[in-house]
Coordinates of C-alpha atoms and ligand atoms in Angstrom, one line a residue:
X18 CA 0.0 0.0 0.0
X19 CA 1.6 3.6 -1.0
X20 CA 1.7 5.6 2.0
X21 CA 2.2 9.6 2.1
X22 CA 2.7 12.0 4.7
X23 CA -0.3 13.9 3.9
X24 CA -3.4 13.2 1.8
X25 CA -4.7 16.1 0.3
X26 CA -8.6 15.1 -1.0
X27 CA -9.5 17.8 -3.2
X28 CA -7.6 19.6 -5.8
X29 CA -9.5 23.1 -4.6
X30 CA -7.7 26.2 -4.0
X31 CA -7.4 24.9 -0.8
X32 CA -6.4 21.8 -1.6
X33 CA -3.8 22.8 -4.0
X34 CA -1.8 25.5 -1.7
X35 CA -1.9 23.6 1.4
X36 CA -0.2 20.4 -0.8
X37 CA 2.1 22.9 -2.2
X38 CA 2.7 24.1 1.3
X39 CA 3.8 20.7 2.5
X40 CA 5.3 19.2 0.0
X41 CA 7.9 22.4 0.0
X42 CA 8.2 21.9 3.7
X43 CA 9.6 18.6 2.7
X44 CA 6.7 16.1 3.6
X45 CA 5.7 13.5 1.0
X46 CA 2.1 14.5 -0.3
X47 CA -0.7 13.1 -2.4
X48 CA -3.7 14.7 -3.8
X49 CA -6.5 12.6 -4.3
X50 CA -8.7 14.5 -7.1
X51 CA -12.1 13.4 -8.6
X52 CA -12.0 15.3 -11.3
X53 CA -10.1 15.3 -14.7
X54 CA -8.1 18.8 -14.1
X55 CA -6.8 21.0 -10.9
X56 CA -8.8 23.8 -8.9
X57 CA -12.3 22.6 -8.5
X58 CA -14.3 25.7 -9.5
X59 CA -10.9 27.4 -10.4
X60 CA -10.8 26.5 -13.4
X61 CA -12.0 27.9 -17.2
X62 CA -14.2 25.7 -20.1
X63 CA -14.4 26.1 -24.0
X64 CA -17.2 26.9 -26.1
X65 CA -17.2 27.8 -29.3
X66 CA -14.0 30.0 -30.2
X67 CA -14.7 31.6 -26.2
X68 CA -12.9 30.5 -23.0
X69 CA -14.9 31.0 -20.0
X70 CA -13.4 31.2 -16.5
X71 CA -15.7 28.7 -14.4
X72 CA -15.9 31.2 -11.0
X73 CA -13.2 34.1 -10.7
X74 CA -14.7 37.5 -11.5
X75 CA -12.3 39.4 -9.5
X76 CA -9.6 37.9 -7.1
X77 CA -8.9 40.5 -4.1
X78 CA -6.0 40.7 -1.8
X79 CA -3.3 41.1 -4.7
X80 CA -1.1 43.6 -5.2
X81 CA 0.8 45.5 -7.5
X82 CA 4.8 46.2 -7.7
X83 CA 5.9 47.4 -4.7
X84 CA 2.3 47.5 -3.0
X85 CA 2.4 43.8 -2.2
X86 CA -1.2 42.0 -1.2
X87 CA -1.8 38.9 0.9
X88 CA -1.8 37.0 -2.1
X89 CA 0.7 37.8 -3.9
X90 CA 2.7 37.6 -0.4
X91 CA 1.4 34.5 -0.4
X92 CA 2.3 33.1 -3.9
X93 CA 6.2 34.6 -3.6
X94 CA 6.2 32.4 -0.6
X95 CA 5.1 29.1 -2.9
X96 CA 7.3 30.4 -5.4
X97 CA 4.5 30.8 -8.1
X98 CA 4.4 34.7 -8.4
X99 CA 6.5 35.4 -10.9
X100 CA 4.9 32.8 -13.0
X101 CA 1.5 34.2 -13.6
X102 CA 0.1 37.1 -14.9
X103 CA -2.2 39.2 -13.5
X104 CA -4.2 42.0 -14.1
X105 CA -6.0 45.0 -12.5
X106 CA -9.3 46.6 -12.7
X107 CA -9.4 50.6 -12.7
X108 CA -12.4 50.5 -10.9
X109 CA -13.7 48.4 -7.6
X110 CA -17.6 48.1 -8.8
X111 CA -20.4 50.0 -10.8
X112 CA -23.7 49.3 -8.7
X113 CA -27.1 50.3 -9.8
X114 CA -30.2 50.3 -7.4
X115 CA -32.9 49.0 -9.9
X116 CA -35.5 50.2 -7.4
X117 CA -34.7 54.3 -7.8
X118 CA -32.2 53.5 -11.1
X119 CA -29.8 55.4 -9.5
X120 CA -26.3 54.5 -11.0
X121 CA -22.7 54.5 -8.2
X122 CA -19.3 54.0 -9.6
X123 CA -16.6 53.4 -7.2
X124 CA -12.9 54.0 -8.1
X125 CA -9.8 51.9 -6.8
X126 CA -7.7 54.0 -4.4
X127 CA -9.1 54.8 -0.9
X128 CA -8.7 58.5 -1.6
X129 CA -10.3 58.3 -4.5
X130 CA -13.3 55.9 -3.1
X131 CA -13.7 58.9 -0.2
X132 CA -13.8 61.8 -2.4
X133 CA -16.3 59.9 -4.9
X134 CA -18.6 58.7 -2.3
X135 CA -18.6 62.3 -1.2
X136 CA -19.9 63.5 -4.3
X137 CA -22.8 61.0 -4.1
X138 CA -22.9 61.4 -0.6
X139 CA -22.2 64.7 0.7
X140 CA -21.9 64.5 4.5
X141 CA -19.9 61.1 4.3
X142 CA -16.6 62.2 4.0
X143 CA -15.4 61.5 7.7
X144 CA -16.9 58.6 8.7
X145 CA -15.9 56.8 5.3
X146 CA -12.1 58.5 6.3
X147 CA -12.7 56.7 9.8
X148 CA -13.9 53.5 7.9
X149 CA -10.9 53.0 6.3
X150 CA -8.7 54.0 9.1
X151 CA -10.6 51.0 10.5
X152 CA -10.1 48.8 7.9
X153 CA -6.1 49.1 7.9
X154 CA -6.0 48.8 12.1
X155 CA -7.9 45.4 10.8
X156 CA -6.3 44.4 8.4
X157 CA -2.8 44.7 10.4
X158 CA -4.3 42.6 12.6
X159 CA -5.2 40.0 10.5
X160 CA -1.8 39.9 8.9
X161 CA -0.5 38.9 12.3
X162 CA -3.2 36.3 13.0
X163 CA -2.1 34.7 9.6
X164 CA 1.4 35.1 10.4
X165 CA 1.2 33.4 13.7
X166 CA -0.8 30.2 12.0
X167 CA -2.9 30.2 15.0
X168 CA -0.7 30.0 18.0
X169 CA -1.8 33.5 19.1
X170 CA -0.4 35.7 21.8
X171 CA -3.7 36.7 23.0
X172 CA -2.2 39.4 24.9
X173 CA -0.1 40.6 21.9
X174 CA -3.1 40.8 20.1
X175 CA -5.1 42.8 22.5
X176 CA -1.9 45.4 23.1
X177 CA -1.0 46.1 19.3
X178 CA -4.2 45.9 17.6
X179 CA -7.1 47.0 19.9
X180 CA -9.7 48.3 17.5
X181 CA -9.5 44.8 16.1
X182 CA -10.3 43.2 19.8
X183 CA -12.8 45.9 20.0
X184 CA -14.3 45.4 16.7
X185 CA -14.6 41.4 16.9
X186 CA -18.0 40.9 17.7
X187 CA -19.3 43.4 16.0
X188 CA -21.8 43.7 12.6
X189 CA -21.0 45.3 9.7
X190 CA -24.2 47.8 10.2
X191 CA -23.7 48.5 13.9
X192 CA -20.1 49.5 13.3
X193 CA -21.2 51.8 10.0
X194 CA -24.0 53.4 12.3
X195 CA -21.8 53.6 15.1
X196 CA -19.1 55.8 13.0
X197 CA -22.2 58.2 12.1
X198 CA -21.8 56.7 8.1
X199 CA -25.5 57.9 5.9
X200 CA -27.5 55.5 5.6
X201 CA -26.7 55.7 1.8
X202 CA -23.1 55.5 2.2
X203 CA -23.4 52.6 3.9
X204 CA -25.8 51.0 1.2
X205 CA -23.7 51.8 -1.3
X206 CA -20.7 51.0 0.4
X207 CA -22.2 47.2 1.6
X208 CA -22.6 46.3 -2.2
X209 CA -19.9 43.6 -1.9
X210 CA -22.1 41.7 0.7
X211 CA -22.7 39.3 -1.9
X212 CA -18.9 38.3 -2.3
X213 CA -19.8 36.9 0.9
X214 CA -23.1 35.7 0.8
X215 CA -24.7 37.3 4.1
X216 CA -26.7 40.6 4.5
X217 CA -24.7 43.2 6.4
X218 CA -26.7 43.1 9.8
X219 CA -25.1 39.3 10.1
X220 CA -21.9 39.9 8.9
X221 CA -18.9 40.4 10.7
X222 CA -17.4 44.0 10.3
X223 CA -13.9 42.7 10.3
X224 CA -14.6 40.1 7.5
X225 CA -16.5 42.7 5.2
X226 CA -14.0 45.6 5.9
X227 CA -10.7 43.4 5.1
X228 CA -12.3 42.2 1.8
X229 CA -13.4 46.0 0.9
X230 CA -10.4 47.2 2.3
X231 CA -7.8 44.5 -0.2
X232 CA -10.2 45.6 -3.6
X233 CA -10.2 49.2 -2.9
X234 CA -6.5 49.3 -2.2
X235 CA -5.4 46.6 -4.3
X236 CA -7.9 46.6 -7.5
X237 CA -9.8 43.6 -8.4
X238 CA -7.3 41.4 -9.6
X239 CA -7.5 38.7 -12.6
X240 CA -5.1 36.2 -14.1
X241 CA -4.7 36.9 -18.1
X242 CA -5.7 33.3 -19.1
X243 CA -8.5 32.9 -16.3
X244 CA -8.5 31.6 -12.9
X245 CA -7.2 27.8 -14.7
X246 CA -3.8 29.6 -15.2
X247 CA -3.7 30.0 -11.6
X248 CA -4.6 26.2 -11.0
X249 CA -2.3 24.6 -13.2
X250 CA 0.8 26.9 -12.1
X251 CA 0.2 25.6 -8.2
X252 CA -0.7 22.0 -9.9
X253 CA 2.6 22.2 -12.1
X254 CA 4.8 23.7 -8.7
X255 CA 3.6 21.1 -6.4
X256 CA 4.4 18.2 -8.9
X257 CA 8.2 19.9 -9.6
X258 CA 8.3 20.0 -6.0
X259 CA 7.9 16.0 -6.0
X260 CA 4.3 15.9 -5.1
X261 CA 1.8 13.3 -6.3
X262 CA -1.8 14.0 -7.8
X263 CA -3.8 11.8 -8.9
X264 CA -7.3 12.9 -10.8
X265 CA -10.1 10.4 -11.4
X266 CA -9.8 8.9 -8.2
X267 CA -12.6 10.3 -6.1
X268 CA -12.1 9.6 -2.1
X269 CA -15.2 7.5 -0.5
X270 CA -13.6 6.8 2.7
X271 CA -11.4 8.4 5.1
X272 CA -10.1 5.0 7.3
X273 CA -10.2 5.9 11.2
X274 CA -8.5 3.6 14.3
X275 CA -8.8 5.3 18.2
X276 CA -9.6 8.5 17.3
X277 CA -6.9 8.9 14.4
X278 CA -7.0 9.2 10.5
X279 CA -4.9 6.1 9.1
X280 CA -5.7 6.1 5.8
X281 CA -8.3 6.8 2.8
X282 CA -9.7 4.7 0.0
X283 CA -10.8 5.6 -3.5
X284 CA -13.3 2.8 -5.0
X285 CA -10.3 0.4 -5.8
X286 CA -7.5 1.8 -3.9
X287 CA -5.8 2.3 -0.3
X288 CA -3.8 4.6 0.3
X289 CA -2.0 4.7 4.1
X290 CA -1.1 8.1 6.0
X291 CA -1.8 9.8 9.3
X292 CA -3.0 13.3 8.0
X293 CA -5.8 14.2 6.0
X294 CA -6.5 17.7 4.5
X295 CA -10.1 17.2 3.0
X296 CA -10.8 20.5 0.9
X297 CA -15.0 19.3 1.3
X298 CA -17.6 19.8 3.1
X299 CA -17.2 18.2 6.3
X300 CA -20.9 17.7 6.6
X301 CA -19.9 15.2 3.1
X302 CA -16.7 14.1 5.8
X303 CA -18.3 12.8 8.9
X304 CA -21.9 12.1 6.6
X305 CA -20.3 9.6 4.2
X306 CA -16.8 8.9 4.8
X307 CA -16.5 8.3 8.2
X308 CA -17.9 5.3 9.7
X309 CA -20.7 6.4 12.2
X310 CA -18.9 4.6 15.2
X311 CA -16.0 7.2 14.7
X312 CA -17.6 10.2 14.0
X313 CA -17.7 12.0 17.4
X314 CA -20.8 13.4 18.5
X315 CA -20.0 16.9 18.8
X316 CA -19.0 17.0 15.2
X317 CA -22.3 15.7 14.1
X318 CA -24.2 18.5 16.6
X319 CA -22.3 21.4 14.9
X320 CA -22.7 19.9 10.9
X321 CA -26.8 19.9 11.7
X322 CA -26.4 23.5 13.3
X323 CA -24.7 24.8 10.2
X324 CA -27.0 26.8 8.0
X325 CA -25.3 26.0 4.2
X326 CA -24.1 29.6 2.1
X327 CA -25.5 30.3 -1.4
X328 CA -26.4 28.5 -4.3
X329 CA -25.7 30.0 -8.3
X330 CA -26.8 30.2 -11.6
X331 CA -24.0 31.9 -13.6
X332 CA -24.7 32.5 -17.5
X333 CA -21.6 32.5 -19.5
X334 CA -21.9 34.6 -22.7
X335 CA -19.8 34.8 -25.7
X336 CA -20.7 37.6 -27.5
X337 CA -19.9 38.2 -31.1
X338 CA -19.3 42.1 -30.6
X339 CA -16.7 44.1 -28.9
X340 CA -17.3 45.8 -25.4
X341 CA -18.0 49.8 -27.5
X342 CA -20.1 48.1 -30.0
X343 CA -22.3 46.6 -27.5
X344 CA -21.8 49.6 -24.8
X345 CA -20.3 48.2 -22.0
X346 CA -18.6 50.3 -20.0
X347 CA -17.6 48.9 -16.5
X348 CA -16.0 45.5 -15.5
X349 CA -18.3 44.7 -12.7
X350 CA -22.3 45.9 -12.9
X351 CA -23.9 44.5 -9.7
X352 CA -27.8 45.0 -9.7
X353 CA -29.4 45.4 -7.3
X354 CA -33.6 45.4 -6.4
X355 CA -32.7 47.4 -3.1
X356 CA -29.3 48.5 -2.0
X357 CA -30.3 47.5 1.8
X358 CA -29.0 44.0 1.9
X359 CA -31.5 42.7 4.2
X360 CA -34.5 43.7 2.2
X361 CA -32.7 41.8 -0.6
X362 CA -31.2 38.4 1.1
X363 CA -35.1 37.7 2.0
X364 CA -35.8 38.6 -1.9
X365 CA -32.8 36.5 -3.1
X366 CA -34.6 33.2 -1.2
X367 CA -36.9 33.1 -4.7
X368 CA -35.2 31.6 -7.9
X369 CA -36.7 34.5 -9.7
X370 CA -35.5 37.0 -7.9
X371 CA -33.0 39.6 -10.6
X372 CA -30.4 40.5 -8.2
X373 CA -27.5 39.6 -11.1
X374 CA -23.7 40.6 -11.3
X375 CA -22.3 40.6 -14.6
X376 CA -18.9 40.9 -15.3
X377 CA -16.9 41.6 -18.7
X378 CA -13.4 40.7 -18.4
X379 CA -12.6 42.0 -21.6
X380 CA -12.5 45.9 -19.7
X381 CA -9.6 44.8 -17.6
X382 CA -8.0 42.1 -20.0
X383 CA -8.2 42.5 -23.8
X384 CA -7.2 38.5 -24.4
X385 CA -10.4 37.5 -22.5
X386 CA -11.5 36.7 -25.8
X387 CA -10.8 37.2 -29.7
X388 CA -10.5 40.5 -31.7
X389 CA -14.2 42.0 -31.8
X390 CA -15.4 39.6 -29.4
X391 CA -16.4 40.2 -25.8
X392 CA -17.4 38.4 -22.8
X393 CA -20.1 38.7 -19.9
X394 CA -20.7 36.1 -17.0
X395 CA -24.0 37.0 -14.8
X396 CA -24.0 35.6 -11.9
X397 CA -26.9 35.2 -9.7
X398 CA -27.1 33.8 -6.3
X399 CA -30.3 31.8 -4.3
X400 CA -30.2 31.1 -0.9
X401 CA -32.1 28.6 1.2
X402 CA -34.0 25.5 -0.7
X403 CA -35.5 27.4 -3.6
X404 CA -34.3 25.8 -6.3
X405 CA -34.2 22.3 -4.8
X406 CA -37.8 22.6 -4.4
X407 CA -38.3 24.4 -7.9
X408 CA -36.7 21.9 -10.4
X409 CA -37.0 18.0 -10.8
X410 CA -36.1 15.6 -13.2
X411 CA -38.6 16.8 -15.6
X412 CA -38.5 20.2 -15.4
X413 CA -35.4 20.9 -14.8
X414 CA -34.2 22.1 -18.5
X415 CA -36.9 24.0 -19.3
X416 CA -36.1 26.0 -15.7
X417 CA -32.5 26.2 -16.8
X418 CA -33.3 27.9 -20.0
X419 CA -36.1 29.8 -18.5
X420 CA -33.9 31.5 -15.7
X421 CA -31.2 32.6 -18.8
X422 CA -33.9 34.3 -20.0
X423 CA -34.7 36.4 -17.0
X424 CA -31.6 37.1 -15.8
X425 CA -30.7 38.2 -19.3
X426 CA -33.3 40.2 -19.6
X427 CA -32.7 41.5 -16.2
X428 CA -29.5 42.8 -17.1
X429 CA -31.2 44.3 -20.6
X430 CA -33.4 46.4 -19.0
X431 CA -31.9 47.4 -15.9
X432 CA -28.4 48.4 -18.0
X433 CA -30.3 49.2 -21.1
X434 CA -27.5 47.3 -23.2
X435 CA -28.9 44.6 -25.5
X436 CA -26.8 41.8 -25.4
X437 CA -29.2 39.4 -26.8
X438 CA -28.7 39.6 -30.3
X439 CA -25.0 39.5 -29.8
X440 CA -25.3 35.9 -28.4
X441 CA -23.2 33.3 -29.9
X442 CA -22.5 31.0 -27.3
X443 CA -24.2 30.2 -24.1
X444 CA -24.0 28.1 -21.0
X445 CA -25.7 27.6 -18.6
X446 CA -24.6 26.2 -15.1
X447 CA -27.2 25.5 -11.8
X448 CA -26.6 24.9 -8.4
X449 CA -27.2 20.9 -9.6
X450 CA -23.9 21.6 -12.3
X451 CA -22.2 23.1 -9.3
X452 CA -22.9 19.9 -6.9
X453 CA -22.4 17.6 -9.7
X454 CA -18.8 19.2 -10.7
X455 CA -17.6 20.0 -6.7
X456 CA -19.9 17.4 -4.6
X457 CA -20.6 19.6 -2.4
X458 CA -24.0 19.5 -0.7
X459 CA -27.0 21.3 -2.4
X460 CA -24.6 22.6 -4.9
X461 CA -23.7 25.8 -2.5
X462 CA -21.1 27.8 -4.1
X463 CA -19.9 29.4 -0.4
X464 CA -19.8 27.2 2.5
X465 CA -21.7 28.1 5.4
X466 CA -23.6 31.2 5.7
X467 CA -21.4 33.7 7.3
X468 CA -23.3 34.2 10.3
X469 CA -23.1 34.0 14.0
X470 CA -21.1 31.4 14.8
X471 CA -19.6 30.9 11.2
X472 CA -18.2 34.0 10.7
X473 CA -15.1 34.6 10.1
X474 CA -13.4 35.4 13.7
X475 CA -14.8 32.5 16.0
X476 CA -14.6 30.0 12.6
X477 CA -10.6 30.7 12.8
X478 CA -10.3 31.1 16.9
X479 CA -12.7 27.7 17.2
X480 CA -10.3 25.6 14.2
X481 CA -8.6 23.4 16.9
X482 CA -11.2 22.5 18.9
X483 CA -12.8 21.2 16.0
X484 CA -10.6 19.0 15.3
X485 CA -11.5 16.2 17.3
X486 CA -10.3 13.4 14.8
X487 CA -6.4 13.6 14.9
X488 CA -4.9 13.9 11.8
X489 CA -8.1 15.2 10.0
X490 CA -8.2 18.9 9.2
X491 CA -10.5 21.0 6.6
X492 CA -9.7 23.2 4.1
X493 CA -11.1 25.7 1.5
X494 CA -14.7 27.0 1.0
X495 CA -15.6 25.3 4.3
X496 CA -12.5 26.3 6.4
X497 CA -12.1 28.7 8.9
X498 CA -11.8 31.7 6.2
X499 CA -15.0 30.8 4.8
X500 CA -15.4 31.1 0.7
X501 CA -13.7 33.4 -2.0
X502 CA -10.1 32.6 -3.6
X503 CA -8.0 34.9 -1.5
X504 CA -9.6 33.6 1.6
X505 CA -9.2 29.6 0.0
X506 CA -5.8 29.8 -1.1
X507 CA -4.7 31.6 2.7
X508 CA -6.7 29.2 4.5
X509 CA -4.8 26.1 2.4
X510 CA -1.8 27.6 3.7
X511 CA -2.9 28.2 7.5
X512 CA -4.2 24.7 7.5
X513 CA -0.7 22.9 6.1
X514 CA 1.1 24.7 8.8
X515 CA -1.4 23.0 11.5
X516 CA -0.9 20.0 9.8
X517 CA 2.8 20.5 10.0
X518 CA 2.7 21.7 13.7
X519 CA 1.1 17.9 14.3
Ligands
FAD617 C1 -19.8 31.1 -10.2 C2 -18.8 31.4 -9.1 C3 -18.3 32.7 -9.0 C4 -17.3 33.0 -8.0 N1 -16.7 34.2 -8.1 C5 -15.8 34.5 -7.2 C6 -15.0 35.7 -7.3 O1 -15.2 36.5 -8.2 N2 -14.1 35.9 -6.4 C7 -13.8 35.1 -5.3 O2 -12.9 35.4 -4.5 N3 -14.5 33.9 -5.2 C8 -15.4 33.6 -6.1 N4 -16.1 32.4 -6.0 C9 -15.9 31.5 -4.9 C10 -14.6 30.7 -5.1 O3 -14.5 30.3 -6.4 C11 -14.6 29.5 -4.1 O4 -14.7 30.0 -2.8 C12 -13.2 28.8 -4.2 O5 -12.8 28.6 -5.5 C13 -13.5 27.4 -3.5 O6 -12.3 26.7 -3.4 P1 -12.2 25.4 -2.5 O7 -10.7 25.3 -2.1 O8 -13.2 25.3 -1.5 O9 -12.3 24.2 -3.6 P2 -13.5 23.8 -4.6 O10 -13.5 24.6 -5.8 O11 -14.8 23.7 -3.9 O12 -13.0 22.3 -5.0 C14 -13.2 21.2 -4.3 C15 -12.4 20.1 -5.0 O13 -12.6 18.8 -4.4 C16 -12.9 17.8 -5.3 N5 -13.6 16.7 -4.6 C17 -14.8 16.8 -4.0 N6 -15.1 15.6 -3.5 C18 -14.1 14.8 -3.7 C19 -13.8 13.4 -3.3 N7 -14.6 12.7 -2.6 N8 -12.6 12.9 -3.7 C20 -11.7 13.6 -4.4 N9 -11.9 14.9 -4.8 C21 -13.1 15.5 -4.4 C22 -13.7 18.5 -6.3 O14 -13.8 17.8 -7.6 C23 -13.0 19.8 -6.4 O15 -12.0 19.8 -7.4 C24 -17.0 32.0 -7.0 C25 -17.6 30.7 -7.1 C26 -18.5 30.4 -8.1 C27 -19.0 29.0 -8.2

């Protein structure tokens, strides 16, 4: 039986840095992949004479020269930086509030975001200059949590960062109401709530602020030849590091003696080792792979208390026009029924619902597709079991083709672009395409909902005591960073550190 150091199941984001992670630390590691190709969602598809990136619209947390990010901390550290390419938006988002069809364009640069949000906002100008001051005493912070893989000096942490000790527990709209923000400032200002899939009154103020914080500072970033370049660099690094990965061999059982991991199997293979990094759903884990007799019991308590993240229906388009022919003029148009995120979660719980963000790569990145071409992805998220109680085995297609429809027509007339006659090639993809290609339950496209217990600070403060199989850690969507690339790849890395700390 081959045996490995580490068993990474799940060729995630994740999955691939926290492999990469150990296998340059020197430890012998396997990935165990279902799929045919690296990065799970991370990845792009053909159609036509168009290349479609599966998930990344805009990857945030990565710098520029000499303004280093997280991320592209992070891949100088795996040795992968200077072997993609990467580009950067101009602007952080264009949101329009279908509801009063007011129109807000917000530019990279904090200065810049201030003074803009002043002109649609007069009044705001201080409490957005205090937001951000916020947001870099946090992200500080965070940069030492991360740094310290865990093992933190509680202490430290309260004496050098104490707005972020402060700020822990809070909401995103009881800090915003607290700094005296206008109510309008802080609508427009909470449009990237659905980069993280919960309403603003749930979510943690330090989680939203660090992700607005890295795309207002940074730029939304994107690699040149979509998000698969990204993949198969790691995939290509880990394997020139000596790491093993084999694809096609889906995991059905993680092998457990006294209260440790010992091994997994794949439907015709055994495989031994003593740690396992599963980039999953743990509620997939201890539900499937784990026989019941060594699941423990407060594992199975906190998987049933767990409220799942969104669900998606992205269209991918492939346009047979360029970007000025058909009129678009931003990278990112997020459209919104209501700017107050709480009105719209509890709208967003239909299918139907026309909350859409559509992005158009070709702005930013001129190869997204060929000469007098263009692209644009609209995304659409559902939470809760809409869909699942929507579609069936006979309706399903027709629903498919019949939510294209609205969200295109969505975008048409809140925009007032026509796209549809532009259409060469389309596709389609469900929450069911999403839990077919992933596995992961109900098709859910972001982990957990980021609420109460599940967000960000006690997920990452709460890792360890978690782990109440030895050996057996999680990583990716799921983990203690909860969903989005930057906050998959870091987490890959935090968790192969644990596992190397072991
Ligand atoms: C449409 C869409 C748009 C998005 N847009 C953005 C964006 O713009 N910015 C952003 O930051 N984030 C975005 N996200 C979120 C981001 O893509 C995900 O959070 C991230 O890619 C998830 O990474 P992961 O490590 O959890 O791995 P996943 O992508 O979930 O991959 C899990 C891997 O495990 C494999 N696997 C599952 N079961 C088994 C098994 N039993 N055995 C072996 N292998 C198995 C799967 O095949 C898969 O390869 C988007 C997601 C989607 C779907």
């Amino acid at each position: 039986m081959e045996k490995f150091d580490c068993i990474v199941i799940g060729a995630g984001n994740g999955g691939l840095v926290a492999a990469l992670t150990l296998q340059k630390k020197g430890k012998n590691v396997l990935i165990l992949e279902k799929g045919l190709a690296p990065g799970g969602v991370a990845t792009s598809f053909r159609r036509g004479r168009f290349e479609f990136d599966a998930s990344l619209h805009e990857l945030c947390g990565y710098g520029e020269l000499g303004n280093k990010g997280e991320i592209d901390a992070l891949f100088e550290r795996l040795g992968i930086e200077s072997k993609v390419e990467m580009m950067h938006a101009k602007e952080a988002f264009h949101v329009v509030d279908k509801l009063t069809k007011d129109e807000y364009s917000m530019p990279v640069g904090v200065d810049n975001f201030i003074e803009k949000m002043e002109e649609y906002v007069p009044g705001s100008r201080d409490s957005m200059t205090t937001f951000f001051g916020l947001c870099e005493d946090i992200q500080d912070a965070l940069s030492y949590l991360h740094s310290e893989k865990g093992a933190i000096d509680e202490k430290d942490l309260y004496q050098k960062y104490p707005n972020f000790v402060q700020l822990a527990p809070y909401k995103v709209n009881a800090v915003l109401e607290k700094i005296k923000m206008p109510k309008k400032a802080i609508e427009i200002l909470s449009t990237y709530w659905v980069y993280l899939g919960s309403p603003i009154d749930d979510l943690s103020f330090v989680h939203y602020a660090s992700m607005v914080y890295s795309y207002v500072l940074y730029g939304p970033a994107i690699p040149t030849y979509t998000s698969h370049e990204l993949s198969r660099v790691l995939e290509n690094e880990f394997k020139n590091a000596g790491g093993t990965i084999y694809y096609l061999s889906e995991v059905e059982k993680i092998d457990v003696e006294d209260g440790e991991v010992t091994g997994v199997q794949t439907k015709d293979t055994s495989y031994a080792t003593s740690h396992v990094i599963a980039n999953l759903s743990p509620k997939v884990v201890y539900g499937k792979m784990i026989s019941k007799e060594n699941v423990p019991i407060e594992n199975c308590q906190l998987e049933n208390e767990r409220i799942l993240g969104a669900r998606g229906v992205s269209i991918y388009l492939g346009l047979n026009a360029s970007c000025e022919e058909i009129g678009f003029h931003h990278y990112t148009y997020f459209l919104s029924n209501n700017l107050n995120s709480k009105v719209e979660y509890k709208k967003m719980q239909e299918v139907f619902h026309g909350n859409v963000v559509g992005v158009v790569p070709n702005i930013v990145n001129k190869k997204a597709s060929p000469e007098g071409t263009c692209i644009l992805n609209l995304t659409s998220l559902i939470f809760g079991d809409a869909f699942d109680k929507l579609v069936n085995k006979e309706n399903y297609f027709d629903v498919k083709e019949q939510l294209a429809d609205f969200l295109i027509r969505s975008f048409e007339e809140t925009t007032g672009i026509s796209i549809r006659e532009y259409i060469e090639e389309i596709e389609i993809a469900t929450p069911l395409t999403f839990a077919r290609y992933t596995g992961h339950p109900s098709g859910v496209i972001y982990g957990y909902m980021a609420k109460g217990y599940d967000n960000l600070l006690p997920r990452t403060f709460s890792e360890e005591e978690e782990t109440r199989i030895k050996g057996l850690r999680f990583c990716g969507g799921f983990g203690a960073r909860l969903s989005g690339f930057s906050s998959t790849y870091l987490n890959g890395e935090d968790v192969a550190m644990k596992t190397l700390g072991e």
